[in-house]
Tab-separated table of N, CA and C in Angstrom:
chain	number	residue	atom	x	y	z
A	1	UNK	N	0.846	-1.179	0.000
A	1	UNK	CA	0.000	0.000	0.000
A	1	UNK	C	0.889	1.238	0.000
A	2	UNK	N	0.520	2.238	-0.716
A	2	UNK	CA	1.308	3.445	-0.881
A	2	UNK	C	1.073	4.403	0.295
A	3	UNK	N	2.104	5.195	0.623
A	3	UNK	CA	1.968	6.218	1.658
A	3	UNK	C	0.937	7.241	1.228
A	4	UNK	N	0.273	7.837	2.196
A	4	UNK	CA	-0.826	8.762	1.924
A	4	UNK	C	-0.387	9.971	1.105
A	5	UNK	N	0.846	10.465	1.311
A	5	UNK	CA	1.309	11.673	0.638
A	5	UNK	C	2.011	11.403	-0.682
A	6	UNK	N	2.145	10.162	-1.084
A	6	UNK	CA	2.847	9.844	-2.331
A	6	UNK	C	2.068	10.377	-3.520
A	7	UNK	N	2.771	10.741	-4.560
A	7	UNK	CA	2.140	11.232	-5.796
A	7	UNK	C	1.415	10.082	-6.490
A	8	UNK	N	0.219	10.326	-7.013
A	8	UNK	CA	-0.506	9.279	-7.749
A	8	UNK	C	0.292	8.844	-8.976
A	9	UNK	N	0.255	7.537	-9.262
A	9	UNK	CA	1.022	6.996	-10.374
A	9	UNK	C	0.177	6.722	-11.606
A	10	UNK	N	-1.134	6.649	-11.470
A	10	UNK	CA	-2.007	6.379	-12.603
A	10	UNK	C	-3.235	7.266	-12.500
A	11	UNK	N	-4.001	7.320	-13.579
A	11	UNK	CA	-5.210	8.144	-13.563
A	11	UNK	C	-6.183	7.635	-12.502
A	12	UNK	N	-6.259	6.322	-12.324
A	12	UNK	CA	-7.155	5.776	-11.313
A	12	UNK	C	-6.717	6.206	-9.922
A	13	UNK	N	-5.403	6.105	-9.630
A	13	UNK	CA	-4.887	6.532	-8.336
A	13	UNK	C	-5.127	8.022	-8.130
A	14	UNK	N	-4.943	8.783	-9.186
A	14	UNK	CA	-5.111	10.228	-9.077
A	14	UNK	C	-6.562	10.590	-8.777
A	15	UNK	N	-7.485	9.951	-9.454
A	15	UNK	CA	-8.900	10.213	-9.198
A	15	UNK	C	-9.240	9.827	-7.763
A	16	UNK	N	-8.731	8.675	-7.327
A	16	UNK	CA	-8.994	8.248	-5.959
A	16	UNK	C	-8.407	9.218	-4.951
A	17	UNK	N	-7.270	9.838	-5.263
A	17	UNK	CA	-6.635	10.755	-4.323
A	17	UNK	C	-7.425	12.043	-4.158
A	18	UNK	N	-8.378	12.333	-5.052
A	18	UNK	CA	-9.186	13.540	-4.929
A	18	UNK	C	-10.379	13.328	-4.008
A	19	UNK	N	-10.552	12.120	-3.523
A	19	UNK	CA	-11.682	11.832	-2.631
A	19	UNK	C	-11.472	12.496	-1.280
A	20	UNK	N	-12.518	12.549	-0.517
A	20	UNK	CA	-12.467	13.199	0.789
A	20	UNK	C	-11.519	12.470	1.729
A	21	UNK	N	-10.935	13.210	2.716
A	21	UNK	CA	-10.031	12.575	3.673
A	21	UNK	C	-10.748	11.445	4.404
A	22	UNK	N	-10.039	10.375	4.659
A	22	UNK	CA	-10.613	9.240	5.355
A	22	UNK	C	-11.267	8.231	4.434
A	23	UNK	N	-11.494	8.615	3.174
A	23	UNK	CA	-12.086	7.679	2.219
A	23	UNK	C	-11.026	6.670	1.805
A	24	UNK	N	-11.429	5.472	1.465
A	24	UNK	CA	-10.442	4.471	1.043
A	24	UNK	C	-9.607	4.979	-0.134
A	25	UNK	N	-8.304	4.726	-0.099
A	25	UNK	CA	-7.409	5.218	-1.137
A	25	UNK	C	-6.842	4.106	-2.005
A	26	UNK	N	-7.263	2.882	-1.791
A	26	UNK	CA	-6.735	1.798	-2.598
A	26	UNK	C	-7.788	1.307	-3.566
A	27	UNK	N	-7.329	0.769	-4.677
A	27	UNK	CA	-8.256	0.257	-5.683
A	27	UNK	C	-9.059	-0.919	-5.160
A	28	UNK	N	-8.438	-1.774	-4.339
A	28	UNK	CA	-9.115	-2.966	-3.866
A	28	UNK	C	-10.307	-2.616	-2.984
A	29	UNK	N	-10.243	-1.505	-2.240
A	29	UNK	CA	-11.312	-1.143	-1.326
A	29	UNK	C	-12.404	-0.336	-2.008
A	30	UNK	N	-12.181	0.147	-3.201
A	30	UNK	CA	-13.140	1.009	-3.875
A	30	UNK	C	-14.195	0.173	-4.586
A	31	UNK	N	-15.459	0.448	-4.279
A	31	UNK	CA	-16.558	-0.277	-4.907
A	31	UNK	C	-17.067	0.452	-6.148
A	32	UNK	N	-16.934	1.784	-6.166
A	32	UNK	CA	-17.395	2.555	-7.314
A	32	UNK	C	-16.502	3.781	-7.471
A	33	UNK	N	-16.611	4.422	-8.610
A	33	UNK	CA	-15.822	5.616	-8.850
A	33	UNK	C	-16.346	6.767	-8.008
A	34	UNK	N	-15.441	7.626	-7.553
A	34	UNK	CA	-15.904	8.793	-6.805
A	34	UNK	C	-16.659	9.746	-7.726
A	35	UNK	N	-17.553	10.502	-7.149
A	35	UNK	CA	-18.261	11.496	-7.949
A	35	UNK	C	-17.548	12.827	-7.796
A	36	UNK	N	-17.497	13.567	-8.862
A	36	UNK	CA	-16.818	14.855	-8.863
A	36	UNK	C	-17.824	15.952	-9.168
A	37	UNK	N	-17.514	17.138	-8.694
A	37	UNK	CA	-18.328	18.297	-9.035
A	37	UNK	C	-17.942	18.705	-10.446
A	38	UNK	N	-18.912	18.723	-11.334
A	38	UNK	CA	-18.630	19.045	-12.724
A	38	UNK	C	-18.873	20.519	-12.986
A	39	UNK	N	-18.025	21.091	-13.824
A	39	UNK	CA	-18.189	22.467	-14.242
A	39	UNK	C	-19.100	22.485	-15.457
A	40	UNK	N	-19.756	23.596	-15.686
A	40	UNK	CA	-20.581	23.732	-16.879
A	40	UNK	C	-19.681	23.675	-18.107
A	41	UNK	N	-19.995	22.846	-19.088
A	41	UNK	CA	-19.165	22.780	-20.288
A	41	UNK	C	-19.300	24.056	-21.114
A	42	UNK	N	-18.203	24.413	-21.757
A	42	UNK	CA	-18.247	25.559	-22.661
A	42	UNK	C	-19.162	25.203	-23.823
A	43	UNK	N	-19.961	26.105	-24.260
A	43	UNK	CA	-20.929	25.846	-25.325
A	43	UNK	C	-20.383	26.242	-26.687
A	44	UNK	N	-19.154	25.860	-26.969
A	44	UNK	CA	-18.568	26.265	-28.244
A	44	UNK	C	-19.114	25.440	-29.403
A	45	UNK	N	-19.204	24.117	-29.231
A	45	UNK	CA	-19.724	23.266	-30.283
A	45	UNK	C	-18.855	23.227	-31.527
A	46	UNK	N	-17.599	23.611	-31.391
A	46	UNK	CA	-16.730	23.667	-32.561
A	46	UNK	C	-15.787	22.478	-32.658
A	47	UNK	N	-15.814	21.587	-31.675
A	47	UNK	CA	-14.972	20.398	-31.717
A	47	UNK	C	-15.843	19.151	-31.798
A	48	UNK	N	-15.387	18.218	-32.619
A	48	UNK	CA	-16.068	16.934	-32.765
A	48	UNK	C	-15.051	15.876	-32.374
A	49	UNK	N	-15.396	14.994	-31.423
A	49	UNK	CA	-14.462	13.992	-30.920
A	49	UNK	C	-14.907	12.574	-31.259
A	50	UNK	N	-13.947	11.718	-31.561
A	50	UNK	CA	-14.176	10.283	-31.676
A	50	UNK	C	-12.948	9.560	-31.135
A	51	UNK	N	-13.157	8.328	-30.721
A	51	UNK	CA	-12.053	7.441	-30.374
A	51	UNK	C	-12.046	6.363	-31.440
A	52	UNK	N	-10.891	6.137	-32.029
A	52	UNK	CA	-10.791	5.172	-33.117
A	52	UNK	C	-9.471	4.425	-33.016
A	53	UNK	N	-9.312	3.429	-33.873
A	53	UNK	CA	-8.062	2.661	-33.913
A	53	UNK	C	-7.330	2.958	-35.216
A	54	UNK	N	-6.073	2.552	-35.231
A	54	UNK	CA	-5.234	2.724	-36.411
A	54	UNK	C	-4.824	1.338	-36.894
A	55	UNK	N	-4.872	1.121	-38.208
A	55	UNK	CA	-4.505	-0.196	-38.736
A	55	UNK	C	-3.024	-0.236	-39.123
A	56	UNK	N	-2.588	-1.370	-39.647
A	56	UNK	CA	-1.169	-1.559	-39.968
A	56	UNK	C	-0.673	-0.646	-41.085
A	57	UNK	N	-1.586	-0.098	-41.868
A	57	UNK	CA	-1.204	0.824	-42.948
A	57	UNK	C	-1.321	2.298	-42.535
A	58	UNK	N	-1.696	2.525	-41.274
A	58	UNK	CA	-1.798	3.889	-40.776
A	58	UNK	C	-3.154	4.528	-40.974
A	59	UNK	N	-4.148	3.748	-41.421
A	59	UNK	CA	-5.482	4.314	-41.645
A	59	UNK	C	-6.263	4.342	-40.338
A	60	UNK	N	-6.959	5.477	-40.110
A	60	UNK	CA	-7.837	5.577	-38.959
A	60	UNK	C	-9.179	4.973	-39.335
A	61	UNK	N	-9.705	4.121	-38.470
A	61	UNK	CA	-10.928	3.383	-38.787
A	61	UNK	C	-12.151	4.288	-38.934
A	62	UNK	N	-12.301	5.255	-38.065
A	62	UNK	CA	-13.497	6.103	-38.082
A	62	UNK	C	-13.291	7.266	-39.050
A	63	UNK	N	-14.157	7.349	-40.040
A	63	UNK	CA	-14.060	8.410	-41.053
A	63	UNK	C	-14.952	9.606	-40.743
A	64	UNK	N	-15.735	9.517	-39.681
A	64	UNK	CA	-16.697	10.584	-39.397
A	64	UNK	C	-16.061	11.963	-39.184
A	65	UNK	N	-14.869	12.083	-38.573
A	65	UNK	CA	-14.294	13.431	-38.444
A	65	UNK	C	-14.033	14.090	-39.807
A	66	UNK	N	-13.632	13.295	-40.793
A	66	UNK	CA	-13.393	13.834	-42.126
A	66	UNK	C	-14.701	14.309	-42.756
A	67	UNK	N	-15.754	13.524	-42.551
A	67	UNK	CA	-17.066	13.922	-43.089
A	67	UNK	C	-17.568	15.200	-42.421
A	68	UNK	N	-17.378	15.310	-41.103
A	68	UNK	CA	-17.802	16.502	-40.371
A	68	UNK	C	-17.085	17.743	-40.906
A	69	UNK	N	-15.798	17.589	-41.225
A	69	UNK	CA	-15.018	18.709	-41.760
A	69	UNK	C	-15.292	18.967	-43.248
A	70	UNK	N	-15.952	18.009	-43.902
A	70	UNK	CA	-16.221	18.162	-45.331
A	70	UNK	C	-15.032	17.798	-46.197
A	71	UNK	N	-14.080	17.032	-45.635
A	71	UNK	CA	-12.914	16.604	-46.405
A	71	UNK	C	-13.305	15.377	-47.222
A	72	UNK	N	-13.143	15.454	-48.501
A	72	UNK	CA	-13.553	14.393	-49.417
A	72	UNK	C	-12.359	13.533	-49.824
A	73	UNK	N	-12.624	12.353	-50.394
A	73	UNK	CA	-11.519	11.540	-50.901
A	73	UNK	C	-10.657	12.349	-51.869
A	74	UNK	N	-9.366	12.121	-51.787
A	74	UNK	CA	-8.348	12.789	-52.600
A	74	UNK	C	-8.136	14.263	-52.233
A	75	UNK	N	-8.774	14.740	-51.149
A	75	UNK	CA	-8.538	16.099	-50.641
A	75	UNK	C	-7.078	16.164	-50.170
A	76	UNK	N	-6.325	17.165	-50.612
A	76	UNK	CA	-4.913	17.254	-50.221
A	76	UNK	C	-4.784	17.833	-48.814
A	77	UNK	N	-3.863	17.231	-48.061
A	77	UNK	CA	-3.673	17.592	-46.653
A	77	UNK	C	-2.187	17.657	-46.327
A	78	UNK	N	-1.894	18.291	-45.215
A	78	UNK	CA	-0.548	18.310	-44.655
A	78	UNK	C	-0.634	17.701	-43.264
A	79	UNK	N	0.223	16.729	-42.984
A	79	UNK	CA	0.230	16.012	-41.711
A	79	UNK	C	1.537	16.335	-40.993
A	80	UNK	N	1.420	16.803	-39.745
A	80	UNK	CA	2.583	17.212	-38.972
A	80	UNK	C	2.534	16.588	-37.589
A	81	UNK	N	3.679	16.177	-37.080
A	81	UNK	CA	3.770	15.694	-35.699
A	81	UNK	C	4.097	16.882	-34.808
A	82	UNK	N	3.376	16.977	-33.705
A	82	UNK	CA	3.616	18.022	-32.718
A	82	UNK	C	3.705	17.315	-31.378
A	83	UNK	N	4.924	17.033	-30.949
A	83	UNK	CA	5.108	16.167	-29.783
A	83	UNK	C	4.652	14.784	-30.169
A	84	UNK	N	3.739	14.210	-29.378
A	84	UNK	CA	3.178	12.901	-29.736
A	84	UNK	C	1.827	13.042	-30.404
A	85	UNK	N	1.383	14.260	-30.627
A	85	UNK	CA	0.108	14.501	-31.311
A	85	UNK	C	0.352	14.648	-32.805
A	86	UNK	N	-0.694	14.440	-33.569
A	86	UNK	CA	-0.642	14.608	-35.019
A	86	UNK	C	-1.634	15.706	-35.376
A	87	UNK	N	-1.185	16.673	-36.168
A	87	UNK	CA	-2.049	17.758	-36.622
A	87	UNK	C	-2.195	17.633	-38.133
A	88	UNK	N	-3.439	17.664	-38.612
A	88	UNK	CA	-3.716	17.522	-40.041
A	88	UNK	C	-4.534	18.729	-40.480
A	89	UNK	N	-4.074	19.383	-41.552
A	89	UNK	CA	-4.797	20.531	-42.111
A	89	UNK	C	-4.945	20.338	-43.613
A	90	UNK	N	-5.964	20.966	-44.178
A	90	UNK	CA	-6.131	20.890	-45.629
A	90	UNK	C	-5.229	21.941	-46.262
A	91	UNK	N	-4.610	21.567	-47.355
A	91	UNK	CA	-3.747	22.471	-48.113
A	91	UNK	C	-3.937	22.156	-49.584
A	92	UNK	N	-4.032	23.186	-50.400
A	92	UNK	CA	-4.241	22.946	-51.826
A	92	UNK	C	-3.050	22.239	-52.459
A	93	UNK	N	-1.871	22.418	-51.878
A	93	UNK	CA	-0.683	21.755	-52.433
A	93	UNK	C	-0.047	20.844	-51.389
A	94	UNK	N	-0.873	20.274	-50.501
A	94	UNK	CA	-0.344	19.395	-49.461
A	94	UNK	C	0.277	18.144	-50.038
A	95	UNK	N	1.272	17.593	-49.342
A	95	UNK	CA	1.973	16.407	-49.846
A	95	UNK	C	1.197	15.106	-49.683
A	96	UNK	N	0.151	15.112	-48.854
A	96	UNK	CA	-0.631	13.903	-48.604
A	96	UNK	C	-2.072	14.144	-49.043
A	97	UNK	N	-2.873	13.090	-48.984
A	97	UNK	CA	-4.276	13.213	-49.379
A	97	UNK	C	-5.116	12.211	-48.602
A	98	UNK	N	-6.401	12.518	-48.445
A	98	UNK	CA	-7.361	11.571	-47.897
A	98	UNK	C	-7.442	10.433	-48.920
A	99	UNK	N	-7.527	9.188	-48.446
A	99	UNK	CA	-7.549	8.051	-49.371
A	99	UNK	C	-8.812	8.066	-50.227
A	100	UNK	N	-8.797	7.300	-51.296
A	100	UNK	CA	-9.977	7.217	-52.181
A	100	UNK	C	-11.198	6.675	-51.450
A	101	UNK	N	-10.955	5.882	-50.398
A	101	UNK	CA	-12.059	5.333	-49.610
A	101	UNK	C	-12.490	6.296	-48.501
A	102	UNK	N	-11.851	7.470	-48.407
A	102	UNK	CA	-12.233	8.472	-47.422
A	102	UNK	C	-11.603	8.310	-46.055
A	103	UNK	N	-10.486	7.586	-45.971
A	103	UNK	CA	-9.777	7.393	-44.696
A	103	UNK	C	-8.640	8.396	-44.560
A	104	UNK	N	-8.350	8.758	-43.321
A	104	UNK	CA	-7.124	9.488	-43.039
A	104	UNK	C	-6.041	8.443	-42.834
A	105	UNK	N	-4.958	8.545	-43.595
A	105	UNK	CA	-3.841	7.611	-43.478
A	105	UNK	C	-2.630	8.386	-42.998
A	106	UNK	N	-2.115	7.987	-41.826
A	106	UNK	CA	-0.926	8.630	-41.280
A	106	UNK	C	0.307	7.936	-41.833
A	107	UNK	N	1.215	8.674	-42.470
A	107	UNK	CA	2.421	8.077	-43.048
A	107	UNK	C	3.315	7.442	-41.973
A	108	UNK	N	4.082	6.441	-42.369
A	108	UNK	CA	4.953	5.716	-41.444
A	108	UNK	C	5.875	6.640	-40.645
A	109	UNK	N	6.544	7.640	-41.266
A	109	UNK	CA	7.425	8.503	-40.449
A	109	UNK	C	6.669	9.220	-39.321
A	110	UNK	N	5.456	9.641	-39.577
A	110	UNK	CA	4.639	10.299	-38.542
A	110	UNK	C	4.288	9.291	-37.451
A	111	UNK	N	3.877	8.073	-37.852
A	111	UNK	CA	3.522	7.036	-36.873
A	111	UNK	C	4.712	6.698	-35.993
A	112	UNK	N	5.914	6.649	-36.585
A	112	UNK	CA	7.110	6.315	-35.809
A	112	UNK	C	7.465	7.426	-34.829
A	113	UNK	N	7.426	8.669	-35.284
A	113	UNK	CA	7.744	9.805	-34.417
A	113	UNK	C	6.774	9.870	-33.241
A	114	UNK	N	5.502	9.635	-33.503
A	114	UNK	CA	4.462	9.718	-32.462
A	114	UNK	C	4.268	8.402	-31.715
A	115	UNK	N	5.020	7.373	-32.098
A	115	UNK	CA	4.959	6.046	-31.480
A	115	UNK	C	3.544	5.466	-31.498
A	116	UNK	N	2.927	5.508	-32.682
A	116	UNK	CA	1.577	4.968	-32.862
A	116	UNK	C	1.681	3.568	-33.455
A	117	UNK	N	1.229	2.595	-32.725
A	117	UNK	CA	1.297	1.205	-33.162
A	117	UNK	C	-0.051	0.723	-33.672
A	118	UNK	N	-0.009	-0.303	-34.508
A	118	UNK	CA	-1.225	-0.921	-35.030
A	118	UNK	C	-2.159	-1.277	-33.879
A	119	UNK	N	-3.426	-0.927	-34.026
A	119	UNK	CA	-4.430	-1.241	-33.019
A	119	UNK	C	-4.548	-0.227	-31.906
A	120	UNK	N	-3.670	0.764	-31.880
A	120	UNK	CA	-3.726	1.777	-30.816
A	120	UNK	C	-5.047	2.530	-30.883
A	121	UNK	N	-5.579	2.860	-29.734
A	121	UNK	CA	-6.799	3.666	-29.663
A	121	UNK	C	-6.376	5.121	-29.587
A	122	UNK	N	-6.983	5.929	-30.417
A	122	UNK	CA	-6.607	7.331	-30.545
A	122	UNK	C	-7.825	8.222	-30.354
A	123	UNK	N	-7.600	9.376	-29.741
A	123	UNK	CA	-8.644	10.391	-29.652
A	123	UNK	C	-8.436	11.330	-30.831
A	124	UNK	N	-9.483	11.498	-31.640
A	124	UNK	CA	-9.414	12.387	-32.799
A	124	UNK	C	-10.357	13.553	-32.542
A	125	UNK	N	-9.821	14.755	-32.655
A	125	UNK	CA	-10.615	15.970	-32.465
A	125	UNK	C	-10.623	16.747	-33.767
A	126	UNK	N	-11.814	16.975	-34.303
A	126	UNK	CA	-11.961	17.774	-35.522
A	126	UNK	C	-12.398	19.174	-35.109
A	127	UNK	N	-11.624	20.171	-35.495
A	127	UNK	CA	-11.956	21.558	-35.188
A	127	UNK	C	-12.660	22.175	-36.385
A	128	UNK	N	-13.943	22.464	-36.218
A	128	UNK	CA	-14.727	23.032	-37.298
A	128	UNK	C	-14.310	24.475	-37.583
A	129	UNK	N	-13.943	25.214	-36.534
A	129	UNK	CA	-13.527	26.614	-36.707
A	129	UNK	C	-12.202	26.740	-37.454
A	130	UNK	N	-11.287	25.829	-37.186
A	130	UNK	CA	-9.947	25.934	-37.767
A	130	UNK	C	-9.714	24.996	-38.939
A	131	UNK	N	-10.708	24.188	-39.264
A	131	UNK	CA	-10.607	23.234	-40.366
A	131	UNK	C	-9.346	22.383	-40.230
A	132	UNK	N	-9.191	21.793	-39.041
A	132	UNK	CA	-8.049	20.913	-38.799
A	132	UNK	C	-8.472	19.746	-37.944
A	133	UNK	N	-7.626	18.730	-37.984
A	133	UNK	CA	-7.837	17.518	-37.209
A	133	UNK	C	-6.637	17.323	-36.305
A	134	UNK	N	-6.872	16.927	-35.062
A	134	UNK	CA	-5.791	16.593	-34.138
A	134	UNK	C	-5.991	15.156	-33.680
A	135	UNK	N	-4.911	14.399	-33.646
A	135	UNK	CA	-4.953	12.988	-33.262
A	135	UNK	C	-4.050	12.821	-32.046
A	136	UNK	N	-4.604	12.261	-30.965
A	136	UNK	CA	-3.865	12.109	-29.716
A	136	UNK	C	-3.812	10.643	-29.296
A	137	UNK	N	-2.619	10.139	-28.948
A	137	UNK	CA	-2.530	8.770	-28.427
A	137	UNK	C	-3.067	8.719	-26.998
A	138	UNK	N	-3.374	7.540	-26.536
A	138	UNK	CA	-3.910	7.364	-25.190
A	138	UNK	C	-3.042	7.956	-24.107
A	139	UNK	N	-1.725	7.896	-24.264
A	139	UNK	CA	-0.829	8.447	-23.238
A	139	UNK	C	-1.006	9.949	-23.088
A	140	UNK	N	-1.281	10.641	-24.180
A	140	UNK	CA	-1.515	12.096	-24.111
A	140	UNK	C	-2.840	12.404	-23.436
A	141	UNK	N	-3.850	11.593	-23.723
A	141	UNK	CA	-5.155	11.778	-23.093
A	141	UNK	C	-5.022	11.544	-21.591
A	142	UNK	N	-4.307	10.489	-21.214
A	142	UNK	CA	-4.117	10.192	-19.803
A	142	UNK	C	-3.375	11.328	-19.099
A	143	UNK	N	-2.331	11.879	-19.725
A	143	UNK	CA	-1.589	12.996	-19.126
A	143	UNK	C	-2.495	14.209	-18.949
A	144	UNK	N	-3.354	14.472	-19.921
A	144	UNK	CA	-4.281	15.596	-19.823
A	144	UNK	C	-5.279	15.391	-18.687
A	145	UNK	N	-5.786	14.171	-18.558
A	145	UNK	CA	-6.730	13.888	-17.482
A	145	UNK	C	-6.065	13.998	-16.117
A	146	UNK	N	-4.832	13.530	-16.007
A	146	UNK	CA	-4.103	13.669	-14.745
A	146	UNK	C	-3.940	15.137	-14.379
A	147	UNK	N	-3.563	15.962	-15.346
A	147	UNK	CA	-3.390	17.399	-15.094
A	147	UNK	C	-4.716	18.034	-14.692
A	148	UNK	N	-5.794	17.653	-15.355
A	148	UNK	CA	-7.114	18.188	-15.032
A	148	UNK	C	-7.513	17.827	-13.605
A	149	UNK	N	-7.335	16.553	-13.230
A	149	UNK	CA	-7.708	16.129	-11.887
A	149	UNK	C	-6.805	16.748	-10.837
A	150	UNK	N	-5.578	17.055	-11.192
A	150	UNK	CA	-4.677	17.752	-10.276
A	150	UNK	C	-5.213	19.153	-9.985
A	151	UNK	N	-5.724	19.853	-11.012
A	151	UNK	CA	-6.301	21.181	-10.780
A	151	UNK	C	-7.548	21.077	-9.915
A	152	UNK	N	-8.344	20.021	-10.084
A	152	UNK	CA	-9.526	19.829	-9.239
A	152	UNK	C	-9.117	19.613	-7.790
A	153	UNK	N	-8.075	18.816	-7.603
A	153	UNK	CA	-7.619	18.526	-6.243
A	153	UNK	C	-7.141	19.792	-5.559
A	154	UNK	N	-6.388	20.630	-6.288
A	154	UNK	CA	-5.893	21.873	-5.708
A	154	UNK	C	-7.035	22.855	-5.458
A	155	UNK	N	-8.011	22.886	-6.355
A	155	UNK	CA	-9.159	23.778	-6.189
A	155	UNK	C	-9.973	23.377	-4.962
A	156	UNK	N	-10.204	22.066	-4.797
A	156	UNK	CA	-10.998	21.586	-3.682
A	156	UNK	C	-10.268	21.679	-2.350
A	157	UNK	N	-8.933	21.767	-2.374
A	157	UNK	CA	-8.139	21.868	-1.158
A	157	UNK	C	-8.219	23.257	-0.542
A	158	UNK	N	-8.661	24.223	-1.314
A	158	UNK	CA	-8.721	25.614	-0.813
A	158	UNK	C	-9.801	25.807	0.194
């Protein structure tokens, strides 16, 4: 069992650490997830999210983000790695294109830089305002959730 003041090592541990003092802090003792006070979501409506997988050729299984953006087969795009995230924008002279079947295919060099393996689950965010797509691996989503729950813990400690 971990010391009470130790830093959480996983998203589950981190969520559990935000519970009230005296509440069980181990996974084995927890019967259900703690409830959190939720903030009102921003009403922007400009992002469309899906979770999808990537195949051995780099194609993302879910094509709905491309349809939401209005990107058609053979639409030219530019694909860039930004850390472990992938950013895709439409460009009239982009070096890549949406496949004829309407899939986004991430080239091997991008997959290697971002460490995206076959079968990985990815969060895809389509920005309607900016006409771009962002692809995040699970590790990035987990890091974001940890940071978010850390802000909740600090806010509730006040």
